[in-house]
C-alpha cells in the first residue's frame, strides 16, 4: 500500500521502541486487509510524553500502542478507560474516536487469545505465575475476569503478589477466577499446577543462562509451560520443561495475541493469528 494524502496513522509510543515487532505485525495486517493505514514507532522522552499523547488528537491519528515505560502514566491523559484497564492499572492501546481518546489493555487478553489459538483450556485449571510485575498482573486479572480458574502467584517481593490478589479476591467485583495462593520462591511446588507461566525477565538478555526458581521446578508430564520471553526463541526454562515432557510455548503468542486484539480495536476488522505467526517464521 502506498502512503498518500488519505493514509491513516497508528503509532507506537514508548522508550525505547526501536526493537519492537509491532510495526512488522500491524503493517502486514494493513497490507493484507487493503487498508490505507501505516504503523510507525515514536521514541518519546519523559518530558515530551504528555504532548505526544495530545498529538494523537491534534494530528488525527487513528490510535496508538503504548509501551514501556508509559503504560500507567498514559491513563491520566485519556478521556475514557475500559474497566479491565482500570483494574490492571495500565493501558497499552488507544483508540481515537472522533477526538476522544479511549484506553484499552490487550496484554492479558492477548495472552488468553494465544492460548485459545493453541487449544489450551483455562476454565477449571490451576495456573501458576512466576513474577508479579505488569505482565503477571494483566494476565492474572484478564484470566480471572473471564474464566473460573485458580491462580497461584510466586514472586520474590511478596507484597507485589498480594496487591494483585487484593484486586482479584475483592468480592465487590465479579471475577470468575480466584487467586488461591501467594507464595515466595522457596514455597514453590508445581504439584497440581496445569499451566506454568514465566512472567519474569529471567532467561533473556544478561539472564539468558538462568532459569527462574530452577531448583523448585518439579515439572510433570503434559504440564503446559509458557515463557513470556520470545528472544531467545527457546529459553533454558522452556528447554528444561520440554525435557520433562511438558507442552511449551514462548512469548510470541502473547505478542501476536495482544496485537491482533489492538488491530481489531482500531480497524473493526479481524487479523488472523496464524497468518501473522507464519510471517514471523521468515524473520525469527
Ligand atoms: P516488570 O513489571 O518489571 O516485573 C518483573 C517481575 O519479574 C517482577 O515480579 C520481579 O520480581 C521479577 N523478577 C525480575 N528479575 C528477577 C530475578 N532475577 N529473579 C526472580 N524474579 C525476578 O516486568 P513485566 O513488564 O511484567 O515483564 C516481565 C517479562 O515478561 C519480561 O521478560 C518481558 O519482556 C515479558 N513480557 C512479554 C510480553 C509478550 O508479549 N510476550 C509482554 C509483556 C512482558 P520482584 O517483584 O521480586 O522484583
JSON list of C-alpha atoms in Angstrom, two decimals, residues 138-222:
[
{"chain": "A", "resi": 138, "resn": "UNK", "atom": "CA", "xyz": [-2.56, -8.14, 33.37]},
{"chain": "A", "resi": 139, "resn": "UNK", "atom": "CA", "xyz": [-2.60, -11.91, 32.80]},
{"chain": "A", "resi": 140, "resn": "UNK", "atom": "CA", "xyz": [-3.97, -12.70, 36.29]},
{"chain": "A", "resi": 141, "resn": "UNK", "atom": "CA", "xyz": [-6.71, -10.06, 36.02]},
{"chain": "A", "resi": 142, "resn": "UNK", "atom": "CA", "xyz": [-7.81, -10.94, 32.49]},
{"chain": "A", "resi": 143, "resn": "UNK", "atom": "CA", "xyz": [-7.82, -14.69, 33.22]},
{"chain": "A", "resi": 144, "resn": "UNK", "atom": "CA", "xyz": [-9.82, -14.29, 36.45]},
{"chain": "A", "resi": 145, "resn": "UNK", "atom": "CA", "xyz": [-12.28, -11.86, 34.82]},
{"chain": "A", "resi": 146, "resn": "UNK", "atom": "CA", "xyz": [-13.02, -14.33, 32.05]},
{"chain": "A", "resi": 147, "resn": "UNK", "atom": "CA", "xyz": [-12.56, -17.85, 33.45]},
{"chain": "A", "resi": 148, "resn": "UNK", "atom": "CA", "xyz": [-13.36, -19.87, 36.50]},
{"chain": "A", "resi": 149, "resn": "UNK", "atom": "CA", "xyz": [-9.73, -20.72, 37.28]},
{"chain": "A", "resi": 150, "resn": "UNK", "atom": "CA", "xyz": [-7.34, -20.90, 40.22]},
{"chain": "A", "resi": 151, "resn": "UNK", "atom": "CA", "xyz": [-4.23, -18.73, 40.11]},
{"chain": "A", "resi": 152, "resn": "UNK", "atom": "CA", "xyz": [-1.08, -19.04, 42.22]},
{"chain": "A", "resi": 153, "resn": "UNK", "atom": "CA", "xyz": [1.38, -16.12, 42.18]},
{"chain": "A", "resi": 154, "resn": "UNK", "atom": "CA", "xyz": [5.01, -16.74, 43.12]},
{"chain": "A", "resi": 155, "resn": "UNK", "atom": "CA", "xyz": [7.27, -13.71, 43.50]},
{"chain": "A", "resi": 156, "resn": "UNK", "atom": "CA", "xyz": [10.38, -12.62, 45.41]},
{"chain": "A", "resi": 157, "resn": "UNK", "atom": "CA", "xyz": [8.62, -9.47, 46.59]},
{"chain": "A", "resi": 158, "resn": "UNK", "atom": "CA", "xyz": [5.52, -10.99, 48.17]},
{"chain": "A", "resi": 159, "resn": "UNK", "atom": "CA", "xyz": [3.84, -7.58, 48.63]},
{"chain": "A", "resi": 160, "resn": "UNK", "atom": "CA", "xyz": [3.56, -7.14, 44.86]},
{"chain": "A", "resi": 161, "resn": "UNK", "atom": "CA", "xyz": [1.83, -10.53, 44.56]},
{"chain": "A", "resi": 162, "resn": "UNK", "atom": "CA", "xyz": [-0.50, -9.63, 47.43]},
{"chain": "A", "resi": 163, "resn": "UNK", "atom": "CA", "xyz": [-1.50, -6.41, 45.66]},
{"chain": "A", "resi": 164, "resn": "UNK", "atom": "CA", "xyz": [-2.70, -8.41, 42.64]},
{"chain": "A", "resi": 165, "resn": "UNK", "atom": "CA", "xyz": [-4.50, -10.81, 44.94]},
{"chain": "A", "resi": 166, "resn": "UNK", "atom": "CA", "xyz": [-6.31, -7.99, 46.77]},
{"chain": "A", "resi": 167, "resn": "UNK", "atom": "CA", "xyz": [-7.74, -6.72, 43.45]},
{"chain": "A", "resi": 168, "resn": "UNK", "atom": "CA", "xyz": [-8.94, -10.14, 42.28]},
{"chain": "A", "resi": 169, "resn": "UNK", "atom": "CA", "xyz": [-10.18, -11.51, 45.58]},
{"chain": "A", "resi": 170, "resn": "UNK", "atom": "CA", "xyz": [-12.20, -8.34, 46.23]},
{"chain": "A", "resi": 171, "resn": "UNK", "atom": "CA", "xyz": [-15.79, -9.54, 46.50]},
{"chain": "A", "resi": 172, "resn": "UNK", "atom": "CA", "xyz": [-17.24, -6.27, 45.14]},
{"chain": "A", "resi": 173, "resn": "UNK", "atom": "CA", "xyz": [-16.04, -7.14, 41.63]},
{"chain": "A", "resi": 174, "resn": "UNK", "atom": "CA", "xyz": [-17.37, -10.06, 39.59]},
{"chain": "A", "resi": 175, "resn": "UNK", "atom": "CA", "xyz": [-14.24, -12.12, 38.97]},
{"chain": "A", "resi": 176, "resn": "UNK", "atom": "CA", "xyz": [-14.91, -15.70, 37.87]},
{"chain": "A", "resi": 177, "resn": "UNK", "atom": "CA", "xyz": [-11.49, -16.93, 38.98]},
{"chain": "A", "resi": 178, "resn": "UNK", "atom": "CA", "xyz": [-9.57, -16.54, 42.24]},
{"chain": "A", "resi": 179, "resn": "UNK", "atom": "CA", "xyz": [-6.02, -16.13, 43.49]},
{"chain": "A", "resi": 180, "resn": "UNK", "atom": "CA", "xyz": [-5.72, -19.23, 45.63]},
{"chain": "A", "resi": 181, "resn": "UNK", "atom": "CA", "xyz": [-2.15, -18.73, 46.86]},
{"chain": "A", "resi": 182, "resn": "UNK", "atom": "CA", "xyz": [0.52, -16.07, 47.03]},
{"chain": "A", "resi": 183, "resn": "UNK", "atom": "CA", "xyz": [3.93, -17.62, 47.67]},
{"chain": "A", "resi": 184, "resn": "UNK", "atom": "CA", "xyz": [7.62, -16.81, 47.83]},
{"chain": "A", "resi": 185, "resn": "UNK", "atom": "CA", "xyz": [10.03, -18.78, 45.56]},
{"chain": "A", "resi": 186, "resn": "UNK", "atom": "CA", "xyz": [11.13, -21.11, 48.39]},
{"chain": "A", "resi": 187, "resn": "UNK", "atom": "CA", "xyz": [7.49, -22.26, 48.80]},
{"chain": "A", "resi": 188, "resn": "UNK", "atom": "CA", "xyz": [7.04, -23.05, 45.09]},
{"chain": "A", "resi": 189, "resn": "UNK", "atom": "CA", "xyz": [5.64, -26.53, 44.37]},
{"chain": "A", "resi": 190, "resn": "UNK", "atom": "CA", "xyz": [4.16, -27.39, 40.97]},
{"chain": "A", "resi": 191, "resn": "UNK", "atom": "CA", "xyz": [2.08, -30.37, 42.14]},
{"chain": "A", "resi": 192, "resn": "UNK", "atom": "CA", "xyz": [-1.46, -29.83, 40.80]},
{"chain": "A", "resi": 193, "resn": "UNK", "atom": "CA", "xyz": [-0.43, -26.97, 38.50]},
{"chain": "A", "resi": 194, "resn": "UNK", "atom": "CA", "xyz": [-1.83, -27.26, 34.94]},
{"chain": "A", "resi": 195, "resn": "UNK", "atom": "CA", "xyz": [-0.27, -24.16, 33.38]},
{"chain": "A", "resi": 196, "resn": "UNK", "atom": "CA", "xyz": [3.01, -22.54, 34.50]},
{"chain": "A", "resi": 197, "resn": "UNK", "atom": "CA", "xyz": [3.96, -19.11, 33.14]},
{"chain": "A", "resi": 198, "resn": "UNK", "atom": "CA", "xyz": [7.31, -17.35, 33.48]},
{"chain": "A", "resi": 199, "resn": "UNK", "atom": "CA", "xyz": [6.44, -13.66, 33.84]},
{"chain": "A", "resi": 200, "resn": "UNK", "atom": "CA", "xyz": [9.96, -12.65, 34.95]},
{"chain": "A", "resi": 201, "resn": "UNK", "atom": "CA", "xyz": [12.79, -11.47, 32.68]},
{"chain": "A", "resi": 202, "resn": "UNK", "atom": "CA", "xyz": [14.92, -14.43, 33.86]},
{"chain": "A", "resi": 203, "resn": "UNK", "atom": "CA", "xyz": [16.02, -16.15, 30.64]},
{"chain": "A", "resi": 204, "resn": "UNK", "atom": "CA", "xyz": [16.64, -13.08, 28.48]},
{"chain": "A", "resi": 205, "resn": "UNK", "atom": "CA", "xyz": [19.44, -10.55, 27.90]},
{"chain": "A", "resi": 206, "resn": "UNK", "atom": "CA", "xyz": [22.12, -10.85, 30.58]},
{"chain": "A", "resi": 207, "resn": "UNK", "atom": "CA", "xyz": [19.99, -13.52, 32.33]},
{"chain": "A", "resi": 208, "resn": "UNK", "atom": "CA", "xyz": [19.80, -15.80, 29.27]},
{"chain": "A", "resi": 209, "resn": "UNK", "atom": "CA", "xyz": [21.76, -18.55, 31.06]},
{"chain": "A", "resi": 210, "resn": "UNK", "atom": "CA", "xyz": [19.36, -18.62, 34.02]},
{"chain": "A", "resi": 211, "resn": "UNK", "atom": "CA", "xyz": [16.12, -20.45, 34.77]},
{"chain": "A", "resi": 212, "resn": "UNK", "atom": "CA", "xyz": [13.63, -18.82, 37.18]},
{"chain": "A", "resi": 213, "resn": "UNK", "atom": "CA", "xyz": [13.49, -20.61, 40.55]},
{"chain": "A", "resi": 214, "resn": "UNK", "atom": "CA", "xyz": [15.23, -23.61, 38.93]},
{"chain": "A", "resi": 215, "resn": "UNK", "atom": "CA", "xyz": [15.59, -25.85, 42.00]},
{"chain": "A", "resi": 216, "resn": "UNK", "atom": "CA", "xyz": [11.84, -25.60, 42.73]},
{"chain": "A", "resi": 217, "resn": "UNK", "atom": "CA", "xyz": [10.59, -26.67, 39.27]},
{"chain": "A", "resi": 218, "resn": "UNK", "atom": "CA", "xyz": [9.09, -30.14, 39.81]},
{"chain": "A", "resi": 219, "resn": "UNK", "atom": "CA", "xyz": [7.54, -30.28, 36.31]},
{"chain": "A", "resi": 220, "resn": "UNK", "atom": "CA", "xyz": [5.13, -33.06, 35.43]},
{"chain": "A", "resi": 221, "resn": "UNK", "atom": "CA", "xyz": [4.49, -34.60, 32.01]},
{"chain": "A", "resi": 222, "resn": "UNK", "atom": "CA", "xyz": [1.94, -32.72, 29.85]}
]
